[in-house]
CSV table of C-alpha atoms in Angstrom, one decimal:
chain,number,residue,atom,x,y,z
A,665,UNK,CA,63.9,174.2,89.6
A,666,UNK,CA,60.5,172.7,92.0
A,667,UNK,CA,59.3,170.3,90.1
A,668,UNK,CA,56.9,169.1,92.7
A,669,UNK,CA,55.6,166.0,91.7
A,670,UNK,CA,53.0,165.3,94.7
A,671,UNK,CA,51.3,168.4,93.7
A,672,UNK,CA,47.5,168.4,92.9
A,673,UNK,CA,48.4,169.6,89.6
A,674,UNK,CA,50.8,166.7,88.7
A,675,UNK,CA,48.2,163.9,89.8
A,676,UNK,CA,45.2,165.1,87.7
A,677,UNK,CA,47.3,166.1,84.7
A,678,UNK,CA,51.3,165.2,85.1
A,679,UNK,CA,52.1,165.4,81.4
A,680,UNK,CA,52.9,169.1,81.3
A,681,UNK,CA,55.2,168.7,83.9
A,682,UNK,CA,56.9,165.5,82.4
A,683,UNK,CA,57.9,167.4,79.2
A,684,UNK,CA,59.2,170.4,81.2
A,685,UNK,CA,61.2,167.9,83.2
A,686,UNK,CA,62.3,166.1,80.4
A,687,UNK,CA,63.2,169.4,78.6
A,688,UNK,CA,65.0,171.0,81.2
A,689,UNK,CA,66.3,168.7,84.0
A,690,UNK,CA,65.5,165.0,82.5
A,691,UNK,CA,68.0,163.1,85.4
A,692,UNK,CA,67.5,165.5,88.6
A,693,UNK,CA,67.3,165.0,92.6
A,694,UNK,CA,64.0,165.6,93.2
A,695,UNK,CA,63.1,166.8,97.0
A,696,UNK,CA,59.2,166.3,96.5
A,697,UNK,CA,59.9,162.3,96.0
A,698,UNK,CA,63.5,162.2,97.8
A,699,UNK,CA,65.1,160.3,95.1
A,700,UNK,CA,66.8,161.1,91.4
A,701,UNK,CA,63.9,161.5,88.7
A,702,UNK,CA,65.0,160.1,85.2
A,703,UNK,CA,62.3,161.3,82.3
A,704,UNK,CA,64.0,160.4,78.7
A,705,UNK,CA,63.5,157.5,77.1
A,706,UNK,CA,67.0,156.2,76.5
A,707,UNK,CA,68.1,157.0,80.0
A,708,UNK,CA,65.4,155.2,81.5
A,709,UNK,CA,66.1,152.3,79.4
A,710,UNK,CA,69.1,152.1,81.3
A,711,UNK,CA,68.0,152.4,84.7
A,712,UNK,CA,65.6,149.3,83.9
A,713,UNK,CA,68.1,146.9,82.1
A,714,UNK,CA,71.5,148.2,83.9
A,715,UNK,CA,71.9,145.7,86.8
A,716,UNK,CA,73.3,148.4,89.1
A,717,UNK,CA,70.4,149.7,89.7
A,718,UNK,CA,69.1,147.4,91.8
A,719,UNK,CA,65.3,146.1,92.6
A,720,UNK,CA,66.2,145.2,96.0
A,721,UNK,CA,64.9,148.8,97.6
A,722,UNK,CA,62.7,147.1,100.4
A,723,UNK,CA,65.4,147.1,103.4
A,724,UNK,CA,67.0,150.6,102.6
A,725,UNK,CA,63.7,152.0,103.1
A,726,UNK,CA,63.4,150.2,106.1
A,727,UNK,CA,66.8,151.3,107.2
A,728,UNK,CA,66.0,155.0,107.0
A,729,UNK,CA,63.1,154.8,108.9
A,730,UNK,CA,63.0,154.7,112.8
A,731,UNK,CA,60.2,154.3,116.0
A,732,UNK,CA,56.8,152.9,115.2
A,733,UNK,CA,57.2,153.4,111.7
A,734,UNK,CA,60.3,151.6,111.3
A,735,UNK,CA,58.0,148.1,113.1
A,736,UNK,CA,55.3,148.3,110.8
A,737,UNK,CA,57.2,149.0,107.2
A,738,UNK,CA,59.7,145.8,108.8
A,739,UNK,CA,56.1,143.9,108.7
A,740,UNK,CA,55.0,144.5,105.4
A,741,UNK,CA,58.9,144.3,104.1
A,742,UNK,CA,59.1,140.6,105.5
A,743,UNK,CA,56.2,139.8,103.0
A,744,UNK,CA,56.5,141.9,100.2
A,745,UNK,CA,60.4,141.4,100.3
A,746,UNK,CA,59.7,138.0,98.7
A,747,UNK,CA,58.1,139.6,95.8
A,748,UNK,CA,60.1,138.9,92.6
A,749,UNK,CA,59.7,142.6,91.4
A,750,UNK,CA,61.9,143.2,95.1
A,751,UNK,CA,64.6,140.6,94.1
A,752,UNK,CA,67.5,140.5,92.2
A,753,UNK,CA,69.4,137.4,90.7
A,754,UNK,CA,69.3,134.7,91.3
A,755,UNK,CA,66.4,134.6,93.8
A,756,UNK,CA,64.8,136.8,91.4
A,757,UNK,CA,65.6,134.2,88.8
A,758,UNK,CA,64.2,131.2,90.5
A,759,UNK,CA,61.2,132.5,91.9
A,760,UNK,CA,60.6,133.6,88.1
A,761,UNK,CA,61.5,130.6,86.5
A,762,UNK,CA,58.6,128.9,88.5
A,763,UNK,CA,55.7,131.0,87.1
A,764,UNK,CA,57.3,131.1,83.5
A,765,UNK,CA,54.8,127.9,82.6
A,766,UNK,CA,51.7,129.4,83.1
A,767,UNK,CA,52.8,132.1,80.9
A,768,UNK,CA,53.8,129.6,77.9
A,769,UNK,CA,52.0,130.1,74.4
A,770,UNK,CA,50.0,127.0,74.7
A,771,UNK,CA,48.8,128.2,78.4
A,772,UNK,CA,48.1,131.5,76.9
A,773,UNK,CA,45.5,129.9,74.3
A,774,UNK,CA,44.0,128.3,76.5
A,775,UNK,CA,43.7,131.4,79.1
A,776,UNK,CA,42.4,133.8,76.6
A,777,UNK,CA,39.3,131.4,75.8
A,778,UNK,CA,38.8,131.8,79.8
A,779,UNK,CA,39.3,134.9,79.7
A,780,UNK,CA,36.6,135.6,77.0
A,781,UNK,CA,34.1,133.3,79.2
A,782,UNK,CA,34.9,136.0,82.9
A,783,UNK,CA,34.3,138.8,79.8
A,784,UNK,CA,30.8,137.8,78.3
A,785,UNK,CA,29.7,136.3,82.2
A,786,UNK,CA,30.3,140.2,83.2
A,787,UNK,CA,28.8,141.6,80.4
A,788,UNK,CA,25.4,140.0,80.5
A,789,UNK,CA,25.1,141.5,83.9
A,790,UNK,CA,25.2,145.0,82.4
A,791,UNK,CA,23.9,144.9,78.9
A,792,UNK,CA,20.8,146.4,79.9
A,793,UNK,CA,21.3,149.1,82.1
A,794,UNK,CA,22.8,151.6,79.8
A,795,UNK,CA,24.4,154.0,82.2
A,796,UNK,CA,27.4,152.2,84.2
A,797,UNK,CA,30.6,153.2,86.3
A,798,UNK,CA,32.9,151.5,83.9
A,799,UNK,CA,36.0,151.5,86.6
A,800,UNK,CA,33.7,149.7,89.1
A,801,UNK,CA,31.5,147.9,87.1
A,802,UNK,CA,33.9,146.4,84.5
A,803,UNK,CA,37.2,147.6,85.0
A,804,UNK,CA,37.6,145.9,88.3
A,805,UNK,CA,35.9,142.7,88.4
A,806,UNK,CA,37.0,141.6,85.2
A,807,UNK,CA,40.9,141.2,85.9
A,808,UNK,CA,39.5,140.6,89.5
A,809,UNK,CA,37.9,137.2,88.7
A,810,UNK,CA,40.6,136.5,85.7
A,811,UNK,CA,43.3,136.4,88.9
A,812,UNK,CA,40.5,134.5,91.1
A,813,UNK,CA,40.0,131.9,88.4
A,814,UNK,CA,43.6,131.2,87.9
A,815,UNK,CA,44.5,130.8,91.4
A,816,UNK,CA,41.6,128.5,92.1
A,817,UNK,CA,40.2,131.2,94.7
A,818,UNK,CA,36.1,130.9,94.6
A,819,UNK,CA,35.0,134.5,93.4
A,820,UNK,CA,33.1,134.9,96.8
A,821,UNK,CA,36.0,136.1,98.0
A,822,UNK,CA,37.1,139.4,95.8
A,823,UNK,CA,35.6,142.0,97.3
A,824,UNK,CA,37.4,141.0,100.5
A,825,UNK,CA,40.7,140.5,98.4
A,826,UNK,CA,40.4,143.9,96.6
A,827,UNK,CA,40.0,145.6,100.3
A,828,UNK,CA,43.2,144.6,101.2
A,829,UNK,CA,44.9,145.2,98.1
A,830,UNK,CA,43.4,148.9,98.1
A,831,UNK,CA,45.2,149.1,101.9
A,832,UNK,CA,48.8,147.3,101.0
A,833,UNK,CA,48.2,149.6,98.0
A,834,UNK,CA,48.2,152.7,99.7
A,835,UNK,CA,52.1,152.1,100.7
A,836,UNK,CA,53.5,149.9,97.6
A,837,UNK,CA,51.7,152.8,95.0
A,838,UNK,CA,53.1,155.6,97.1
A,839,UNK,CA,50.0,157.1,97.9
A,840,UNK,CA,50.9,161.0,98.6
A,841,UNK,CA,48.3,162.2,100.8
A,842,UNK,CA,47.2,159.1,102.9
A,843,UNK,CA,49.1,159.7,106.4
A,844,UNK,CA,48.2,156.2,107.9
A,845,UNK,CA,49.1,154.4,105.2
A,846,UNK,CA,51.4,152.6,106.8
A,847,UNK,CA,49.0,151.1,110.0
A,848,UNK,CA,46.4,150.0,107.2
A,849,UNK,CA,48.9,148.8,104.8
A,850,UNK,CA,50.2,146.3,107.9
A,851,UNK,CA,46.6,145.4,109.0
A,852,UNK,CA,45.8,144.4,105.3
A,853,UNK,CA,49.0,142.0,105.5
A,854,UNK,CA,47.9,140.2,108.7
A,855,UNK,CA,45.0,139.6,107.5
A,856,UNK,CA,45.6,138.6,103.6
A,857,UNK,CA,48.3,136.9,104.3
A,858,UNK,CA,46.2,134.4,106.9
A,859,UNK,CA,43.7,134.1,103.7
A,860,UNK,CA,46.4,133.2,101.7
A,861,UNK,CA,47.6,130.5,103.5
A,862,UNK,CA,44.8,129.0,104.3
A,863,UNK,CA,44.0,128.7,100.6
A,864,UNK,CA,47.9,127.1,100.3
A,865,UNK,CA,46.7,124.9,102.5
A,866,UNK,CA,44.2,123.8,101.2
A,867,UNK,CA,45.7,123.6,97.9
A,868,UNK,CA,48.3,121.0,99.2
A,869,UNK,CA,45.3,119.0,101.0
A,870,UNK,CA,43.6,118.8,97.3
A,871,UNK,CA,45.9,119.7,94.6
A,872,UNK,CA,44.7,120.9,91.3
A,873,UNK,CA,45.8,122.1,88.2
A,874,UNK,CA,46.0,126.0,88.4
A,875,UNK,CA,48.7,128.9,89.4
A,876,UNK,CA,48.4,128.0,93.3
A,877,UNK,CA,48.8,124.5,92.2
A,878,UNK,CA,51.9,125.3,90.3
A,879,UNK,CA,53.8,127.1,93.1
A,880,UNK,CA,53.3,124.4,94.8
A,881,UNK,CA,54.8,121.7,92.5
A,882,UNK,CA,57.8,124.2,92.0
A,883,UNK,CA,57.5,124.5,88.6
A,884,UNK,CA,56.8,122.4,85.4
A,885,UNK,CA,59.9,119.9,86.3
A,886,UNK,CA,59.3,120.4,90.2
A,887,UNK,CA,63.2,121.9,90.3
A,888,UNK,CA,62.0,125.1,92.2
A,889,UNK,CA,60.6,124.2,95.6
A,890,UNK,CA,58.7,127.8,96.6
A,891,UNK,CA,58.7,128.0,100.7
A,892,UNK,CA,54.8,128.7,101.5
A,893,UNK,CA,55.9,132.2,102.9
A,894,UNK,CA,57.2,132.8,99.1
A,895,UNK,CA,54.1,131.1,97.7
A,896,UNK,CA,51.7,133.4,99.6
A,897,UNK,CA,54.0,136.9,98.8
A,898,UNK,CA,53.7,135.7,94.8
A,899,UNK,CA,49.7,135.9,95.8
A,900,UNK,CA,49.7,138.8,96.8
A,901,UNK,CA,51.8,140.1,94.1
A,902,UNK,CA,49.8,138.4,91.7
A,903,UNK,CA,47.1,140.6,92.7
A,904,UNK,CA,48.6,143.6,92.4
A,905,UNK,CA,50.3,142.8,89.1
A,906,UNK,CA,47.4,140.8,87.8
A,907,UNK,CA,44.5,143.2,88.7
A,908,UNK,CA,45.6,146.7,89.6
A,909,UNK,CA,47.7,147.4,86.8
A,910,UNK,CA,45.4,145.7,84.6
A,911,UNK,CA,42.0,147.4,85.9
A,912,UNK,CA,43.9,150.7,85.3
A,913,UNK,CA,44.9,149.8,81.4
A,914,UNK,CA,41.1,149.1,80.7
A,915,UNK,CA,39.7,151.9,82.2
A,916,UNK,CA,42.4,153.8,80.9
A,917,UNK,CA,42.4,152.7,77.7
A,918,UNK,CA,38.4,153.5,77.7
A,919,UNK,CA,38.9,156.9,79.0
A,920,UNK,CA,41.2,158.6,76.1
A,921,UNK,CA,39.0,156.8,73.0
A,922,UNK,CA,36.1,158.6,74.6
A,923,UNK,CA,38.2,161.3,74.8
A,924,UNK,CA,39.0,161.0,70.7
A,925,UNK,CA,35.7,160.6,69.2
A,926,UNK,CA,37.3,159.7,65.6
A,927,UNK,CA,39.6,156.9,67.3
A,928,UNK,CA,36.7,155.5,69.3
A,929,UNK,CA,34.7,155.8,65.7
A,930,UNK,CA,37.8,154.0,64.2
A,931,UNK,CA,38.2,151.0,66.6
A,932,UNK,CA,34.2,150.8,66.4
A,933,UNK,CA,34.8,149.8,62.7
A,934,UNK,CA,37.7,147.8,62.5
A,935,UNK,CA,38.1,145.7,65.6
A,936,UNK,CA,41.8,144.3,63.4
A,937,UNK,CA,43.1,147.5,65.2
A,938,UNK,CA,42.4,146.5,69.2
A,939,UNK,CA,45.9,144.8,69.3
A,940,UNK,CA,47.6,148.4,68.2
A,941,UNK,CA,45.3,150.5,70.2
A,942,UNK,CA,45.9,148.3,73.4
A,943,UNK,CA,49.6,149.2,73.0
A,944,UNK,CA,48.6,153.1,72.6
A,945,UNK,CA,46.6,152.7,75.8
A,946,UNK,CA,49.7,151.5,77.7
A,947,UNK,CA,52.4,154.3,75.6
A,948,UNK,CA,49.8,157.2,75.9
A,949,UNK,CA,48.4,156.7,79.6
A,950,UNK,CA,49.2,153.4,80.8
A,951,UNK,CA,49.0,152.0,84.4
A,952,UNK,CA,52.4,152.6,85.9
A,953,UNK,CA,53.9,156.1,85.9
A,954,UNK,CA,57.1,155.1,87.3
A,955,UNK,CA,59.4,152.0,88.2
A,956,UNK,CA,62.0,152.6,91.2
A,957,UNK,CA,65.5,151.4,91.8
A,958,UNK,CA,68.4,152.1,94.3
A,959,UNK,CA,71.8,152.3,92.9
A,960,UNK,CA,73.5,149.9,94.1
A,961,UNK,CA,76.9,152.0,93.0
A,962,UNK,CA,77.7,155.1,92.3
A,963,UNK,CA,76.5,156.4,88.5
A,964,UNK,CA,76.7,158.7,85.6
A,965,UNK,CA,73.7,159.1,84.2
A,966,UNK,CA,72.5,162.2,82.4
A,967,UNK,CA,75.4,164.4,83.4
A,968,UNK,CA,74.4,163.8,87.1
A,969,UNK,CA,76.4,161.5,89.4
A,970,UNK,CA,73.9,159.2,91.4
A,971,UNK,CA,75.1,158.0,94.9
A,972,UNK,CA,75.5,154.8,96.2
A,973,UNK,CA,72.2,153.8,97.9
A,974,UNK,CA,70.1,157.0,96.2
A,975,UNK,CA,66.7,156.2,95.1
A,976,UNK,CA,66.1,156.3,91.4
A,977,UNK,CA,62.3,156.8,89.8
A,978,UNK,CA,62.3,155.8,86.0
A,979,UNK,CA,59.4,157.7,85.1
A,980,UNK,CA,58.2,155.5,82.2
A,981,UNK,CA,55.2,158.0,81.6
A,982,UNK,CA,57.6,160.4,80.9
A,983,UNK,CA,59.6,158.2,78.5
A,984,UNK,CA,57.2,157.1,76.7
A,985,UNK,CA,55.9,160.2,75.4
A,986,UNK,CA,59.6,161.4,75.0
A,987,UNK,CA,59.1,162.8,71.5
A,988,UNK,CA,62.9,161.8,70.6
A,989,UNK,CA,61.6,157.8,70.4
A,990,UNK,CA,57.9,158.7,69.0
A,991,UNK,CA,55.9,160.6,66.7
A,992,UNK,CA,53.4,163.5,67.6
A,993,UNK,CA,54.1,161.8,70.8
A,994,UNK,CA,51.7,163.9,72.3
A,995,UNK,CA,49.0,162.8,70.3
A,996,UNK,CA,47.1,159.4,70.8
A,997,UNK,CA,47.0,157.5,67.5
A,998,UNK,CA,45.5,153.9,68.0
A,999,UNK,CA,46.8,153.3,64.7
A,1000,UNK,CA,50.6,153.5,66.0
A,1001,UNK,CA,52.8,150.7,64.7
A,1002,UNK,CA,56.4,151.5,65.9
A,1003,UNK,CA,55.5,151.6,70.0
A,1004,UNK,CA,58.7,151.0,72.3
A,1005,UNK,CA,57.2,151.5,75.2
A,1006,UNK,CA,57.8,150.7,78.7
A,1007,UNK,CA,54.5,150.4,80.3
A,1008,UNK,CA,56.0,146.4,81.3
A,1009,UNK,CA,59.3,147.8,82.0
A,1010,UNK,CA,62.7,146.2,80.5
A,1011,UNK,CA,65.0,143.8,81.1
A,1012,UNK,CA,65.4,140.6,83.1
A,1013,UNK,CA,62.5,142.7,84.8
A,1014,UNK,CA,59.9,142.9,82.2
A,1015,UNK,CA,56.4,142.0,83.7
A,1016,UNK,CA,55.6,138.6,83.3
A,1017,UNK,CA,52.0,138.7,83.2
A,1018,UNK,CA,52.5,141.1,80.0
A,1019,UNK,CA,51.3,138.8,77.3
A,1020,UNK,CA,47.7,138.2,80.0
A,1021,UNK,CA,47.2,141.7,80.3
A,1022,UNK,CA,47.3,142.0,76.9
A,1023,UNK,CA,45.2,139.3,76.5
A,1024,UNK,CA,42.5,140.6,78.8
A,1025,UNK,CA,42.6,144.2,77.6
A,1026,UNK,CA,42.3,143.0,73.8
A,1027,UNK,CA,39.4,140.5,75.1
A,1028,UNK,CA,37.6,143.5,77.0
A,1029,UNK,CA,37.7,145.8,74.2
A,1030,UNK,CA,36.5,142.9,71.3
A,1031,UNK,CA,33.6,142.1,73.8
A,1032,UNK,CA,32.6,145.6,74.3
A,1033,UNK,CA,32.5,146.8,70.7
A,1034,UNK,CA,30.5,143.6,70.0
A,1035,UNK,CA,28.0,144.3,72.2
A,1036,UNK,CA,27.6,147.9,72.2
A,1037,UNK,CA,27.6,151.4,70.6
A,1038,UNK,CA,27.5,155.4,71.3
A,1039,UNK,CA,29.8,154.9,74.4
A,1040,UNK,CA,29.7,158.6,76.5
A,1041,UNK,CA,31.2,160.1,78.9
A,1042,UNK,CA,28.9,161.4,81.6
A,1043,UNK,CA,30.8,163.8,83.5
A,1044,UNK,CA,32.7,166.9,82.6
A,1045,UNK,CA,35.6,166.3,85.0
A,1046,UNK,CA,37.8,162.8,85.9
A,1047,UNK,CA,39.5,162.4,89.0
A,1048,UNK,CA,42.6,160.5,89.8
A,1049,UNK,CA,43.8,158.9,92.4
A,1050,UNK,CA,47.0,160.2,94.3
A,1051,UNK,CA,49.3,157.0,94.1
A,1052,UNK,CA,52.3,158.2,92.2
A,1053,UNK,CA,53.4,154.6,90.7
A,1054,UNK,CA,50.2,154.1,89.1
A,1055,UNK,CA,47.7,156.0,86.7
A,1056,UNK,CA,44.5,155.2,88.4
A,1057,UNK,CA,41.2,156.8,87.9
A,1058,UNK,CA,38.6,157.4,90.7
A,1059,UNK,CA,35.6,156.8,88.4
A,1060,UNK,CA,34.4,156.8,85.1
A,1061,UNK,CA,31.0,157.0,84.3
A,1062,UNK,CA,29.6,156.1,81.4
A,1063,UNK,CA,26.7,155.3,79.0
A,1064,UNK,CA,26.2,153.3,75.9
A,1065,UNK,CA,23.9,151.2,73.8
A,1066,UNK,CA,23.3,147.6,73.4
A,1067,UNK,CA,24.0,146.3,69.6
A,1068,UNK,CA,20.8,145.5,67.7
């Protein structure tokens, strides 16, 4: 069995491929990602909450490399090795613990009434034209300034910041058919990372109450001292995992209701439903197609024995449309109430910023259907990108009307 998974084919329209896999061979070594591919549901439950598969997949990579390539993935390692989604316990634990009270419920409150404000500021920028790329025009800036604003980073400075994350992107998302990925990935670091710490700097020069600000105290209770090198990876993966993912979900999101004219219809008239039908964006075609791990022993999983040091891909895109854990699972049903998905992952893993992308997605939607009607689709084709951790369009254009 060839399951290739870099395929055209299985980045404009993986599904079909999923539910063969997942039928036929749902834990197999695949030679198109060289690593073991897990598609059910309750096996790759356990590669995302069983601690021997380990987040810490950074160094082996570097380790199998060699030459030129081996200097420049050792550069962007040494940053993005301090990520927390890289680290296990307790490093993984501490560095966690520090964000946890910006995530809080009263923080939360208070973050979605900004969050509405960065929504309507967009909006009245586009109410009028009618015809709009939703991925650029919307999908984009809005979790782009969300991120901005909570860092205390003046919104002058996005377009620069989503260069480089469209460059580091290109090697954390596994792009398949970018051959100097890693050069531009490197260059990006260099450069963000000299950005980043300038703003750190300035931070500690003038403190202020905001996520930067927080870092830098070490937490609520100070108990967590973050070194500046760990301050500025967290920013960096604070754009990924505050933007990207969450870009992705809206334009997502937007994508399949104009694709299902009677659940568009049915959100248009009961706006109670956005909570549910944000969920059903991230089961049915969320942002993240896969989450990766290295065994850190040997394991049995699926009737296939995993090696020591093997690269595992959880495809969550895969589980979540396992039809074993959901109804019509094929079907997208913004009505769904049982949803298990794993579009945040699982475990001591689970995204933090979970309950703000929720936020922002349920904000965006509220906003939009407020504002306007007779959302289209103008264009008979989508194209997606070919990062194989994440479900990214290319464009979407769209039109609409404004609310009388």
């Amino acid at each position: 069995m060839n399951f290739d998974l870099k395929s055209h084919e299985a980045i404009q329209d993986p599904y079909v491929l999923f539910a063969e896999m997942r039928e036929t061979a749902p834990v197999h070594w695949n030679p198109s990602v060289k690593a073991w591919v897990v598609t059910r549901h309750m096996d790759a439950k356990t590669v995302l909450t069983d601690t021997r598969f380990s987040v810490e997949k950074l160094n082996p990579l570097v380790d199998h490399l060699s030459g030129k390539s081996k200097s420049k993935v050792g550069e962007i390692a040494r940053v993005l090795g301090d990520w927390m989604v890289f680290r296990d316990p307790p490093s993984h634990t501490r560095l966690r613990r520090v964000l946890q009270g910006a995530f809080k419920p009263r923080e939360l409150r208070k973050q979605r009434r900004m969050v509405e404000r960065v929504a309507e500021e967009l909006l009245d920028t586009l109410e009028d034209r009618g015809q709009i790329d939703f991925l650029h025009d919307f999908a984009w800036p809005f979790p782009a300034f969300v991120i901005a604003d909570l860092m205390g980073i003046d919104r002058v400075h996005v377009p620069k910041l989503k260069e480089w994350a469209v460059e580091i992107g290109k090697f954390v998302l596994i792009a398949r058919s970018t051959p100097d990925k890693y050069d531009r990935a490197a260059k990006a670091i260099r450069e963000i990372t000299v950005f980043y710490q300038e703003v750190v700097d300035d931070h500690r020069r003038n403190p202020r109450d905001d996520l930067i600000g927080l870092m830098i105290r070490g937490g609520d209770d100070g108990s967590d001292l973050m070194s500046d090198d760990e301050i500025v990876s967290t920013m960096v993966l604070m754009l990924f995992a505050g933007h990207e993912t969450t870009t992705n979900l809206i334009a997502n999101g937007m994508l399949n209701l104009l694709r299902h004219p009677k659940q568009m219809a049915l959100i248009g008239q009961k706006s109670a439903l956005i909570p549910l039908a944000v969920e059903e964006f991230l089961r049915y075609e969320g942002s993240v197609q896969m989450v990766a791990r290295i065994a850190a022993d040997e394991i049995e999983l699926g009737g296939e024995t995993i090696a020591k040091g093997d690269r595992v891909y959880a495809l969550t895109a895969a589980a979540n449309r396992d039809p074993e854990h959901f109804e019509n699972a094929e079907h997208f049903n913004i009505t769904r109430s049982q949803n298990p998905h794993y579009a945040f992952g699982l475990g001591i893993h689970l995204c933090l910023g979970a309950p703000l992308a929720r936020i922002e997605a349920q904000v965006a939607f509220a906003a939009l259907f407020c504002r306007f009607s007779d959302f289209k689709l103008e264009t008979d084709t989508v194209e997606w990108s070919d990062e194989f951790v994440t479900r990214a369009l290319k464009a979407l254009p769209i039109s609409f009307r404004k609310r009388r």
